Amino acid sequence: MDAQSQNRVQDYWNDFFKDTDLQIINFDKIDITLPPPEEEPFRQYYFIAKARQYVKRKSEELSRPLFYNSQTFGCQMNARDSEKLRGILNAIGYVEQDTEDGADFVFYNTCTVRENANNKVYGRLGYLQGYKKKNPHMIIALCGCMMQEKKAVEKIRKSYRFVDLIFGTHNIFKFAELIVQTLEERQMIVDIWEDTQQIVEQLPNDRKYPFKSGVNIMFGCNNFCSYCIVPYVRGRERSREPEEIIREIQEFVADGVIEVMLLGQNVNSYGRNLEKPMTFAKLLEEIEKIDGLERIRFMTSHPKDLSDELIEVMGRSKKICKHLHLPLQSGSSRLLKIMNRHYTKEHYLELVDKIRAAVPDIALTTDIIVGFPGETEEDFEETMDVIRRVRFDSAFTFIYSKRTGTPAAAMDHQVPEDVIKRRFDRLLHEVQSIATEKSELLTGQTQDVLVEEINHQDGSLVTGRLSNNSIVHLPGDKSLIGKIVKVRLDTCKGFYYYGSRIA
């Protein structure tokens, strides 16, 4: 375009969005005969509008709506990404359905923390091929962490040629643009970014729950633990501006949200790369000021970055939930150094003492790996010692498995499977015994419960969560969903409670 045409296009977009509420956009009024703008998120609004026209025409041709199905694998970061992708599909005009069969658009948001996560996706793709034969215009899209692995993408290109669109973790904001490209070029589109510093705000999203939501405060990871693939597929740390985080939460609260989960691979290092650095503790203090917000959760915290300032904020907060997930991984200082965790057993135990002094009723949960390369019986006993001394409320326990692309996968002294299995069983028994004992201490107490859903096994019950993240079932109906109610914890069943509502 010449300079005069560029100015005309820019003037159009400036006029269109000057008085437009970005939360309520009439995409049908966007002039898609003009070239797309360069500025985000306006560029994606243009492509949403353009994709809407394609979907509308196809829907008229078929005399029915076009349906989509989404499948999310992995962590809460992926779940939050999928909410954004679903929001874009909704804006384009697709209608969500529960199964892949009969869908016109399917996307898998993939995980790659363990290699069996990749194998699960390959297995599902086999089923999708059959569905696509019945519905040739079906679009199949793959995104997420697995797509950041070159070998995985090469395998899909070679063995699963019926896949239409592949993109990764860094450019999910381009979803509408990539859909238009897929519809227009009618060939496999692969758009993988190695890394990015770009964060695009104010795109549509579709929350799973009207009363609670995840909120990304940062993306990526700088830690490079020797067993972990995440920094290689999520990129380096980049924090969102605090004003954008506050704005998003305020809009959620205005829409009925009373609980937020602040998300990051390591929330404790939030704000370090901002032009005006801000600590995570300061961010929490600002979020706590939002009227109407009742509960604040966050994950994941890395022990090496958990500051005294954060512990103090948690101790005096009225809204931060009484739950902290603090991954241990191993109780052996020797192994922690090989894992590149940057803390020792003693440092971890000191943190626990500080946290419990500030928040006596806090629930502590953790992650533990059994069978890391070179783990001796003495190393394992160090882990068991931490479990007994900390007395975790629950723990996610994992048997170490090689993850191609990480330093640990190439390490010598891999632990025999039978040894790992025996250790894992011992650890699991200890964790579960302690967790059961701790849960029983709350029996008979009255606690606040955020009711989340109708119980899946008994329709006369509803299910919710305590501040400490424990699950509670109680009599009730859908009118209680999204409300915080007082509940007497009548019976402990180990990892959940049956309770009675207190008027």
mmCIF file with all atom_site columns, N, CA and C in Angstrom, residues 112-139:
data_model
loop_
_atom_site.group_PDB
_atom_site.id
_atom_site.type_symbol
_atom_site.label_atom_id
_atom_site.label_alt_id
_atom_site.label_comp_id
_atom_site.label_asym_id
_atom_site.label_entity_id
_atom_site.label_seq_id
_atom_site.pdbx_PDB_ins_code
_atom_site.Cartn_x
_atom_site.Cartn_y
_atom_site.Cartn_z
_atom_site.occupancy
_atom_site.B_iso_or_equiv
_atom_site.pdbx_formal_charge
_atom_site.auth_seq_id
_atom_site.auth_comp_id
_atom_site.auth_asym_id
_atom_site.auth_atom_id
_atom_site.pdbx_PDB_model_num
ATOM 1  N N  . THR A 1 112 ? 3.238   -31.582 27.238 1.00 0.00 ? 112 THR A N  1
ATOM 2  C CA . THR A 1 112 ? 4.393   -32.416 26.905 1.00 0.00 ? 112 THR A CA 1
ATOM 3  C C  . THR A 1 112 ? 5.318   -32.613 28.098 1.00 0.00 ? 112 THR A C  1
ATOM 4  N N  . VAL A 1 113 ? 4.781   -32.434 29.311 1.00 0.00 ? 113 VAL A N  1
ATOM 5  C CA . VAL A 1 113 ? 5.611   -32.585 30.508 1.00 0.00 ? 113 VAL A CA 1
ATOM 6  C C  . VAL A 1 113 ? 6.197   -33.984 30.573 1.00 0.00 ? 113 VAL A C  1
ATOM 7  N N  . ARG A 1 114 ? 5.402   -34.991 30.166 1.00 0.00 ? 114 ARG A N  1
ATOM 8  C CA . ARG A 1 114 ? 5.892   -36.364 30.090 1.00 0.00 ? 114 ARG A CA 1
ATOM 9  C C  . ARG A 1 114 ? 5.610   -36.921 28.704 1.00 0.00 ? 114 ARG A C  1
ATOM 10 N N  . GLU A 1 115 ? 6.435   -37.865 28.275 1.00 0.00 ? 115 GLU A N  1
ATOM 11 C CA . GLU A 1 115 ? 6.315   -38.350 26.906 1.00 0.00 ? 115 GLU A CA 1
ATOM 12 C C  . GLU A 1 115 ? 5.007   -39.087 26.674 1.00 0.00 ? 115 GLU A C  1
ATOM 13 N N  . ASN A 1 116 ? 4.424   -39.695 27.723 1.00 0.00 ? 116 ASN A N  1
ATOM 14 C CA . ASN A 1 116 ? 3.157   -40.377 27.506 1.00 0.00 ? 116 ASN A CA 1
ATOM 15 C C  . ASN A 1 116 ? 2.038   -39.388 27.187 1.00 0.00 ? 116 ASN A C  1
ATOM 16 N N  . ALA A 1 117 ? 2.225   -38.101 27.539 1.00 0.00 ? 117 ALA A N  1
ATOM 17 C CA . ALA A 1 117 ? 1.251   -37.080 27.145 1.00 0.00 ? 117 ALA A CA 1
ATOM 18 C C  . ALA A 1 117 ? 1.230   -36.937 25.632 1.00 0.00 ? 117 ALA A C  1
ATOM 19 N N  . ASN A 1 118 ? 2.414   -37.014 25.000 1.00 0.00 ? 118 ASN A N  1
ATOM 20 C CA . ASN A 1 118 ? 2.480   -36.985 23.530 1.00 0.00 ? 118 ASN A CA 1
ATOM 21 C C  . ASN A 1 118 ? 1.785   -38.196 22.939 1.00 0.00 ? 118 ASN A C  1
ATOM 22 N N  . ASN A 1 119 ? 2.041   -39.351 23.529 1.00 0.00 ? 119 ASN A N  1
ATOM 23 C CA . ASN A 1 119 ? 1.442   -40.580 22.986 1.00 0.00 ? 119 ASN A CA 1
ATOM 24 C C  . ASN A 1 119 ? -0.076  -40.546 23.078 1.00 0.00 ? 119 ASN A C  1
ATOM 25 N N  . LYS A 1 120 ? -0.585  -39.922 24.122 1.00 0.00 ? 120 LYS A N  1
ATOM 26 C CA . LYS A 1 120 ? -2.037  -39.803 24.259 1.00 0.00 ? 120 LYS A CA 1
ATOM 27 C C  . LYS A 1 120 ? -2.622  -38.998 23.092 1.00 0.00 ? 120 LYS A C  1
ATOM 28 N N  . VAL A 1 121 ? -1.936  -37.929 22.700 1.00 0.00 ? 121 VAL A N  1
ATOM 29 C CA . VAL A 1 121 ? -2.415  -37.114 21.578 1.00 0.00 ? 121 VAL A CA 1
ATOM 30 C C  . VAL A 1 121 ? -2.368  -37.903 20.280 1.00 0.00 ? 121 VAL A C  1
ATOM 31 N N  . TYR A 1 122 ? -1.275  -38.635 20.045 1.00 0.00 ? 122 TYR A N  1
ATOM 32 C CA . TYR A 1 122 ? -1.194  -39.443 18.821 1.00 0.00 ? 122 TYR A CA 1
ATOM 33 C C  . TYR A 1 122 ? -2.349  -40.443 18.764 1.00 0.00 ? 122 TYR A C  1
ATOM 34 N N  . GLY A 1 123 ? -2.669  -41.045 19.897 1.00 0.00 ? 123 GLY A N  1
ATOM 35 C CA . GLY A 1 123 ? -3.777  -42.000 19.928 1.00 0.00 ? 123 GLY A CA 1
ATOM 36 C C  . GLY A 1 123 ? -5.103  -41.347 19.598 1.00 0.00 ? 123 GLY A C  1
ATOM 37 N N  . ARG A 1 124 ? -5.332  -40.137 20.135 1.00 0.00 ? 124 ARG A N  1
ATOM 38 C CA . ARG A 1 124 ? -6.589  -39.442 19.860 1.00 0.00 ? 124 ARG A CA 1
ATOM 39 C C  . ARG A 1 124 ? -6.685  -39.032 18.396 1.00 0.00 ? 124 ARG A C  1
ATOM 40 N N  . LEU A 1 125 ? -5.546  -38.706 17.796 1.00 0.00 ? 125 LEU A N  1
ATOM 41 C CA . LEU A 1 125 ? -5.563  -38.306 16.390 1.00 0.00 ? 125 LEU A CA 1
ATOM 42 C C  . LEU A 1 125 ? -6.044  -39.448 15.493 1.00 0.00 ? 125 LEU A C  1
ATOM 43 N N  . GLY A 1 126 ? -5.766  -40.688 15.903 1.00 0.00 ? 126 GLY A N  1
ATOM 44 C CA . GLY A 1 126 ? -6.254  -41.821 15.126 1.00 0.00 ? 126 GLY A CA 1
ATOM 45 C C  . GLY A 1 126 ? -7.775  -41.830 15.038 1.00 0.00 ? 126 GLY A C  1
ATOM 46 N N  . TYR A 1 127 ? -8.433  -41.508 16.156 1.00 0.00 ? 127 TYR A N  1
ATOM 47 C CA . TYR A 1 127 ? -9.896  -41.426 16.147 1.00 0.00 ? 127 TYR A CA 1
ATOM 48 C C  . TYR A 1 127 ? -10.368 -40.257 15.279 1.00 0.00 ? 127 TYR A C  1
ATOM 49 N N  . LEU A 1 128 ? -9.662  -39.132 15.371 1.00 0.00 ? 128 LEU A N  1
ATOM 50 C CA . LEU A 1 128 ? -10.075 -37.951 14.611 1.00 0.00 ? 128 LEU A CA 1
ATOM 51 C C  . LEU A 1 128 ? -10.039 -38.192 13.107 1.00 0.00 ? 128 LEU A C  1
ATOM 52 N N  . GLN A 1 129 ? -9.096  -38.990 12.661 1.00 0.00 ? 129 GLN A N  1
ATOM 53 C CA . GLN A 1 129 ? -9.020  -39.273 11.224 1.00 0.00 ? 129 GLN A CA 1
ATOM 54 C C  . GLN A 1 129 ? -10.320 -39.921 10.745 1.00 0.00 ? 129 GLN A C  1
ATOM 55 N N  . GLY A 1 130 ? -10.854 -40.824 11.558 1.00 0.00 ? 130 GLY A N  1
ATOM 56 C CA . GLY A 1 130 ? -12.116 -41.468 11.188 1.00 0.00 ? 130 GLY A CA 1
ATOM 57 C C  . GLY A 1 130 ? -13.262 -40.480 11.153 1.00 0.00 ? 130 GLY A C  1
ATOM 58 N N  . TYR A 1 131 ? -13.296 -39.572 12.117 1.00 0.00 ? 131 TYR A N  1
ATOM 59 C CA . TYR A 1 131 ? -14.355 -38.559 12.138 1.00 0.00 ? 131 TYR A CA 1
ATOM 60 C C  . TYR A 1 131 ? -14.245 -37.637 10.917 1.00 0.00 ? 131 TYR A C  1
ATOM 61 N N  . LYS A 1 132 ? -13.004 -37.329 10.538 1.00 0.00 ? 132 LYS A N  1
ATOM 62 C CA . LYS A 1 132 ? -12.824 -36.405 9.414  1.00 0.00 ? 132 LYS A CA 1
ATOM 63 C C  . LYS A 1 132 ? -13.238 -37.046 8.094  1.00 0.00 ? 132 LYS A C  1
ATOM 64 N N  . LYS A 1 133 ? -13.095 -38.354 7.985  1.00 0.00 ? 133 LYS A N  1
ATOM 65 C CA . LYS A 1 133 ? -13.555 -39.031 6.771  1.00 0.00 ? 133 LYS A CA 1
ATOM 66 C C  . LYS A 1 133 ? -15.067 -38.900 6.618  1.00 0.00 ? 133 LYS A C  1
ATOM 67 N N  . LYS A 1 134 ? -15.782 -38.893 7.765  1.00 0.00 ? 134 LYS A N  1
ATOM 68 C CA . LYS A 1 134 ? -17.236 -38.730 7.719  1.00 0.00 ? 134 LYS A CA 1
ATOM 69 C C  . LYS A 1 134 ? -17.621 -37.265 7.492  1.00 0.00 ? 134 LYS A C  1
ATOM 70 N N  . ASN A 1 135 ? -16.745 -36.363 7.876  1.00 0.00 ? 135 ASN A N  1
ATOM 71 C CA . ASN A 1 135 ? -17.034 -34.928 7.816  1.00 0.00 ? 135 ASN A CA 1
ATOM 72 C C  . ASN A 1 135 ? -15.822 -34.213 7.210  1.00 0.00 ? 135 ASN A C  1
ATOM 73 N N  . PRO A 1 136 ? -15.639 -34.283 5.874  1.00 0.00 ? 136 PRO A N  1
ATOM 74 C CA . PRO A 1 136 ? -14.394 -33.834 5.243  1.00 0.00 ? 136 PRO A CA 1
ATOM 75 C C  . PRO A 1 136 ? -14.035 -32.373 5.494  1.00 0.00 ? 136 PRO A C  1
ATOM 76 N N  . HIS A 1 137 ? -15.020 -31.523 5.751  1.00 0.00 ? 137 HIS A N  1
ATOM 77 C CA . HIS A 1 137 ? -14.680 -30.112 5.969  1.00 0.00 ? 137 HIS A CA 1
ATOM 78 C C  . HIS A 1 137 ? -14.276 -29.825 7.415  1.00 0.00 ? 137 HIS A C  1
ATOM 79 N N  . MET A 1 138 ? -14.223 -30.856 8.261  1.00 0.00 ? 138 MET A N  1
ATOM 80 C CA . MET A 1 138 ? -13.745 -30.676 9.641  1.00 0.00 ? 138 MET A CA 1
ATOM 81 C C  . MET A 1 138 ? -12.333 -30.093 9.642  1.00 0.00 ? 138 MET A C  1
ATOM 82 N N  . ILE A 1 139 ? -12.114 -29.108 10.515 1.00 0.00 ? 139 ILE A N  1
ATOM 83 C CA . ILE A 1 139 ? -10.777 -28.530 10.712 1.00 0.00 ? 139 ILE A CA 1
ATOM 84 C C  . ILE A 1 139 ? -10.220 -29.078 12.024 1.00 0.00 ? 139 ILE A C  1
#
